[in-house]
GROMACS .gro file of C-alpha atoms in nm:
model
  269
    1UNK     CA    1   2.159   0.509   1.969
    2UNK     CA    2   2.030   0.191   1.803
    3UNK     CA    3   1.754   0.024   2.002
    4UNK     CA    4   1.906  -0.261   2.206
    5UNK     CA    5   1.617  -0.490   2.110
    6UNK     CA    6   1.690  -0.473   1.734
    7UNK     CA    7   1.833  -0.816   1.649
    8UNK     CA    8   1.959  -0.717   1.304
    9UNK     CA    9   2.149  -0.418   1.447
   10UNK     CA   10   2.306  -0.654   1.701
   11UNK     CA   11   2.394  -0.895   1.418
   12UNK     CA   12   2.561  -0.616   1.216
   13UNK     CA   13   2.776  -0.518   1.513
   14UNK     CA   14   2.865  -0.882   1.582
   15UNK     CA   15   2.962  -0.938   1.219
   16UNK     CA   16   3.168  -0.619   1.219
   17UNK     CA   17   3.364  -0.740   1.523
   18UNK     CA   18   3.404  -1.089   1.372
   19UNK     CA   19   3.531  -0.958   1.038
   20UNK     CA   20   3.766  -0.709   1.201
   21UNK     CA   21   3.912  -0.977   1.430
   22UNK     CA   22   3.946  -1.225   1.142
   23UNK     CA   23   4.141  -0.959   0.950
   24UNK     CA   24   4.382  -0.932   1.243
   25UNK     CA   25   4.297  -0.568   1.313
   26UNK     CA   26   4.243  -0.408   1.650
   27UNK     CA   27   4.003  -0.114   1.678
   28UNK     CA   28   4.277   0.147   1.635
   29UNK     CA   29   4.424  -0.020   1.326
   30UNK     CA   30   4.084  -0.072   1.170
   31UNK     CA   31   3.982   0.285   1.253
   32UNK     CA   32   4.278   0.425   1.061
   33UNK     CA   33   4.173   0.236   0.749
   34UNK     CA   34   3.810   0.350   0.763
   35UNK     CA   35   3.902   0.702   0.880
   36UNK     CA   36   3.748   0.662   1.228
   37UNK     CA   37   3.918   0.682   1.566
   38UNK     CA   38   3.956   0.366   1.770
   39UNK     CA   39   3.711   0.503   2.025
   40UNK     CA   40   3.455   0.561   1.750
   41UNK     CA   41   3.495   0.201   1.632
   42UNK     CA   42   3.439   0.085   1.988
   43UNK     CA   43   3.126   0.301   2.019
   44UNK     CA   44   2.983   0.157   1.695
   45UNK     CA   45   3.054  -0.202   1.799
   46UNK     CA   46   2.897  -0.143   2.142
   47UNK     CA   47   2.586   0.020   1.996
   48UNK     CA   48   2.669   0.361   2.143
   49UNK     CA   49   2.674   0.518   1.795
   50UNK     CA   50   2.419   0.459   1.518
   51UNK     CA   51   2.504   0.235   1.226
   52UNK     CA   52   2.611   0.465   0.946
   53UNK     CA   53   2.578   0.368   0.578
   54UNK     CA   54   2.899   0.540   0.467
   55UNK     CA   55   3.096   0.373   0.748
   56UNK     CA   56   2.957   0.026   0.675
   57UNK     CA   57   3.026   0.070   0.303
   58UNK     CA   58   3.388   0.152   0.380
   59UNK     CA   59   3.406  -0.132   0.634
   60UNK     CA   60   3.285  -0.380   0.369
   61UNK     CA   61   3.562  -0.261   0.137
   62UNK     CA   62   3.839  -0.275   0.396
   63UNK     CA   63   3.730  -0.612   0.537
   64UNK     CA   64   3.656  -0.760   0.191
   65UNK     CA   65   3.321  -0.889   0.317
   66UNK     CA   66   3.143  -0.902  -0.019
   67UNK     CA   67   2.894  -0.633   0.087
   68UNK     CA   68   2.769  -0.829   0.389
   69UNK     CA   69   2.737  -0.534   0.627
   70UNK     CA   70   2.546  -0.316   0.380
   71UNK     CA   71   2.318  -0.610   0.293
   72UNK     CA   72   2.237  -0.651   0.662
   73UNK     CA   73   2.178  -0.277   0.695
   74UNK     CA   74   1.927  -0.293   0.410
   75UNK     CA   75   1.755  -0.582   0.585
   76UNK     CA   76   1.734  -0.374   0.903
   77UNK     CA   77   1.595  -0.077   0.714
   78UNK     CA   78   1.332  -0.301   0.557
   79UNK     CA   79   1.223  -0.420   0.901
   80UNK     CA   80   1.188  -0.058   1.009
   81UNK     CA   81   0.949   0.015   0.724
   82UNK     CA   82   0.579   0.040   0.809
   83UNK     CA   83   0.417  -0.303   0.818
   84UNK     CA   84   0.192  -0.220   0.521
   85UNK     CA   85   0.495  -0.137   0.304
   86UNK     CA   86   0.701  -0.453   0.356
   87UNK     CA   87   0.487  -0.679   0.131
   88UNK     CA   88   0.514  -0.413  -0.138
   89UNK     CA   89   0.895  -0.411  -0.118
   90UNK     CA   90   0.894  -0.788  -0.162
   91UNK     CA   91   0.661  -0.763  -0.461
   92UNK     CA   92   0.869  -0.486  -0.617
   93UNK     CA   93   1.192  -0.683  -0.585
   94UNK     CA   94   1.047  -0.988  -0.762
   95UNK     CA   95   0.853  -0.795  -1.025
   96UNK     CA   96   0.859  -0.885  -1.393
   97UNK     CA   97   0.652  -0.581  -1.492
   98UNK     CA   98   0.609  -0.246  -1.316
   99UNK     CA   99   0.350   0.012  -1.415
  100UNK     CA  100   0.373   0.345  -1.233
  101UNK     CA  101   0.157   0.654  -1.260
  102UNK     CA  102   0.195   0.976  -1.065
  103UNK     CA  103   0.023   1.306  -1.154
  104UNK     CA  104   0.233   1.533  -0.929
  105UNK     CA  105   0.571   1.365  -0.861
  106UNK     CA  106   0.833   1.163  -1.045
  107UNK     CA  107   0.776   0.795  -0.951
  108UNK     CA  108   1.010   0.678  -0.673
  109UNK     CA  109   1.199   0.427  -0.890
  110UNK     CA  110   1.295   0.706  -1.132
  111UNK     CA  111   1.390   0.978  -0.885
  112UNK     CA  112   1.742   1.114  -0.856
  113UNK     CA  113   1.887   1.126  -0.506
  114UNK     CA  114   1.865   1.506  -0.490
  115UNK     CA  115   1.502   1.503  -0.608
  116UNK     CA  116   1.411   1.229  -0.360
  117UNK     CA  117   1.575   1.423  -0.078
  118UNK     CA  118   1.384   1.740  -0.166
  119UNK     CA  119   1.052   1.554  -0.179
  120UNK     CA  120   1.110   1.371   0.150
  121UNK     CA  121   1.241   1.682   0.325
  122UNK     CA  122   0.912   1.864   0.262
  123UNK     CA  123   0.776   1.659   0.552
  124UNK     CA  124   0.876   1.903   0.823
  125UNK     CA  125   0.819   1.642   1.096
  126UNK     CA  126   1.123   1.437   0.991
  127UNK     CA  127   1.470   1.483   1.139
  128UNK     CA  128   1.770   1.517   0.907
  129UNK     CA  129   1.877   1.166   1.007
  130UNK     CA  130   1.537   1.020   0.920
  131UNK     CA  131   1.535   1.207   0.587
  132UNK     CA  132   1.870   1.052   0.494
  133UNK     CA  133   1.755   0.705   0.595
  134UNK     CA  134   1.448   0.736   0.375
  135UNK     CA  135   1.652   0.869   0.083
  136UNK     CA  136   1.895   0.577   0.114
  137UNK     CA  137   1.607   0.329   0.128
  138UNK     CA  138   1.452   0.482  -0.183
  139UNK     CA  139   1.781   0.464  -0.372
  140UNK     CA  140   1.822   0.100  -0.267
  141UNK     CA  141   1.481   0.018  -0.415
  142UNK     CA  142   1.606   0.133  -0.755
  143UNK     CA  143   1.856  -0.156  -0.764
  144UNK     CA  144   1.575  -0.367  -0.910
  145UNK     CA  145   1.619  -0.174  -1.237
  146UNK     CA  146   1.994  -0.239  -1.252
  147UNK     CA  147   1.996  -0.615  -1.200
  148UNK     CA  148   2.107  -0.847  -1.484
  149UNK     CA  149   1.748  -0.937  -1.578
  150UNK     CA  150   1.550  -0.624  -1.484
  151UNK     CA  151   1.172  -0.600  -1.498
  152UNK     CA  152   0.994  -0.402  -1.766
  153UNK     CA  153   0.904  -0.060  -1.626
  154UNK     CA  154   0.637   0.159  -1.785
  155UNK     CA  155   0.585   0.494  -1.615
  156UNK     CA  156   0.334   0.767  -1.691
  157UNK     CA  157   0.376   1.121  -1.558
  158UNK     CA  158   0.182   1.441  -1.610
  159UNK     CA  159   0.359   1.714  -1.808
  160UNK     CA  160   0.250   1.974  -1.553
  161UNK     CA  161   0.500   1.843  -1.297
  162UNK     CA  162   0.784   1.912  -1.545
  163UNK     CA  163   0.716   2.286  -1.551
  164UNK     CA  164   0.773   2.416  -1.199
  165UNK     CA  165   0.855   2.786  -1.228
  166UNK     CA  166   1.037   2.847  -0.898
  167UNK     CA  167   1.398   2.934  -0.983
  168UNK     CA  168   1.542   2.731  -0.691
  169UNK     CA  169   1.358   2.427  -0.823
  170UNK     CA  170   1.481   2.465  -1.180
  171UNK     CA  171   1.830   2.316  -1.136
  172UNK     CA  172   1.693   2.020  -0.944
  173UNK     CA  173   1.433   1.949  -1.212
  174UNK     CA  174   1.684   1.990  -1.494
  175UNK     CA  175   1.895   1.709  -1.350
  176UNK     CA  176   1.585   1.503  -1.277
  177UNK     CA  177   1.450   1.527  -1.631
  178UNK     CA  178   1.795   1.454  -1.774
  179UNK     CA  179   1.787   1.140  -1.561
  180UNK     CA  180   1.443   1.052  -1.701
  181UNK     CA  181   1.580   1.086  -2.054
  182UNK     CA  182   1.871   0.856  -1.973
  183UNK     CA  183   1.642   0.600  -1.811
  184UNK     CA  184   1.392   0.615  -2.098
  185UNK     CA  185   1.666   0.517  -2.340
  186UNK     CA  186   1.708   0.181  -2.169
  187UNK     CA  187   1.532  -0.100  -2.359
  188UNK     CA  188   1.339  -0.217  -2.051
  189UNK     CA  189   1.210   0.126  -1.947
  190UNK     CA  190   0.935   0.327  -2.115
  191UNK     CA  191   0.831   0.671  -1.992
  192UNK     CA  192   0.516   0.840  -2.121
  193UNK     CA  193   0.395   1.194  -2.062
  194UNK     CA  194   0.032   1.307  -2.041
  195UNK     CA  195   0.052   1.641  -2.229
  196UNK     CA  196  -0.082   1.968  -2.093
  197UNK     CA  197  -0.345   1.972  -2.365
  198UNK     CA  198  -0.532   1.684  -2.204
  199UNK     CA  199  -0.812   1.805  -1.980
  200UNK     CA  200  -0.955   1.613  -1.688
  201UNK     CA  201  -0.873   1.243  -1.690
  202UNK     CA  202  -0.914   0.955  -1.448
  203UNK     CA  203  -0.554   0.955  -1.325
  204UNK     CA  204  -0.593   1.292  -1.161
  205UNK     CA  205  -0.761   1.123  -0.865
  206UNK     CA  206  -0.425   0.995  -0.743
  207UNK     CA  207  -0.107   0.792  -0.802
  208UNK     CA  208  -0.084   0.415  -0.816
  209UNK     CA  209   0.165   0.144  -0.907
  210UNK     CA  210   0.100  -0.206  -1.039
  211UNK     CA  211   0.339  -0.500  -1.014
  212UNK     CA  212   0.320  -0.821  -1.214
  213UNK     CA  213   0.511  -1.079  -1.012
  214UNK     CA  214   0.693  -1.398  -1.104
  215UNK     CA  215   0.389  -1.605  -1.002
  216UNK     CA  216   0.178  -1.432  -1.265
  217UNK     CA  217  -0.040  -1.226  -1.033
  218UNK     CA  218  -0.089  -0.849  -1.006
  219UNK     CA  219  -0.047  -0.641  -0.690
  220UNK     CA  220  -0.107  -0.266  -0.658
  221UNK     CA  221   0.005   0.013  -0.427
  222UNK     CA  222  -0.193   0.329  -0.351
  223UNK     CA  223  -0.041   0.631  -0.176
  224UNK     CA  224  -0.198   0.897   0.042
  225UNK     CA  225  -0.084   1.175   0.275
  226UNK     CA  226  -0.045   0.948   0.579
  227UNK     CA  227   0.060   0.608   0.448
  228UNK     CA  228  -0.030   0.374   0.168
  229UNK     CA  229  -0.223   0.059   0.087
  230UNK     CA  230  -0.119  -0.262  -0.082
  231UNK     CA  231  -0.406  -0.398  -0.290
  232UNK     CA  232  -0.418  -0.761  -0.402
  233UNK     CA  233  -0.791  -0.835  -0.416
  234UNK     CA  234  -0.901  -0.933  -0.766
  235UNK     CA  235  -1.187  -0.679  -0.810
  236UNK     CA  236  -0.977  -0.384  -0.691
  237UNK     CA  237  -0.674  -0.485  -0.896
  238UNK     CA  238  -0.894  -0.528  -1.205
  239UNK     CA  239  -1.028  -0.175  -1.154
  240UNK     CA  240  -0.676  -0.034  -1.130
  241UNK     CA  241  -0.564  -0.224  -1.440
  242UNK     CA  242  -0.856  -0.069  -1.629
  243UNK     CA  243  -0.767   0.272  -1.485
  244UNK     CA  244  -0.408   0.220  -1.599
  245UNK     CA  245  -0.520   0.158  -1.957
  246UNK     CA  246  -0.724   0.478  -1.949
  247UNK     CA  247  -0.431   0.683  -1.820
  248UNK     CA  248  -0.183   0.524  -2.059
  249UNK     CA  249  -0.411   0.602  -2.355
  250UNK     CA  250  -0.408   0.972  -2.262
  251UNK     CA  251  -0.027   0.983  -2.269
  252UNK     CA  252   0.201   1.043  -2.565
  253UNK     CA  253   0.377   0.747  -2.731
  254UNK     CA  254   0.724   0.659  -2.606
  255UNK     CA  255   0.922   0.838  -2.877
  256UNK     CA  256   0.714   1.157  -2.857
  257UNK     CA  257   0.737   1.154  -2.478
  258UNK     CA  258   1.116   1.124  -2.496
  259UNK     CA  259   1.134   1.418  -2.737
  260UNK     CA  260   0.915   1.624  -2.503
  261UNK     CA  261   1.144   1.545  -2.209
  262UNK     CA  262   1.445   1.657  -2.414
  263UNK     CA  263   1.265   1.979  -2.508
  264UNK     CA  264   1.197   2.051  -2.141
  265UNK     CA  265   1.568   2.017  -2.058
  266UNK     CA  266   1.666   2.237  -2.352
  267UNK     CA  267   1.421   2.509  -2.252
  268UNK     CA  268   1.569   2.523  -1.902
  269UNK     CA  269   1.935   2.520  -2.006
   0.00000   0.00000   0.00000
């Protein structure tokens, strides 16, 4: 059940009732159109059932709300994010440049849904419901790359993460690398691979992301096993910008990286 003290959840339910009433539909009639029973509609509107993304998506379509309910759900999910992460979401959404490096995982903005779900599910402390919420939130973040005037994204990954040998992992990675190839062919996205032949390099100490915002400043995000840190102090950001240049210089050029990604897919298929 949604927590009664969540104002955005209350707002979503109120808007759902308002839109349904304005459309001249009772709960039974509306339920038939969204493939729910009338009693289920009542439970959702009363807060006795959790707010479900698939249901709200369908409700937006049936009620012709212009995506209002899903927009409010995204707002609620943002408020549920850890306090340290909210400023980062704001910075990411207004970014003009994004620079991502990860030595062991595909960066979040380039993950397929199935890859993201597998990564998030490895945290055995999360319920299935929480896993799906986090997957949905991660997919929503990727909307920044599909907007009319998207930011420039430069991502660097280590080739080692492209060569997982476990057979159950192979199909997942094939689709993920195919997605990387498709993304890398967009004019605003550049993906670079640090080849296996490179020995120790500075990026192996951990992942980081840099955002250049509309106000001209840089902000960084660092991840660890428990949480993450948003960095905006000038000395620390300057250090990470220098670290980025070092990592980027170890990687292959864009065209060679794209050819390597295509070779990886071919070798698996």
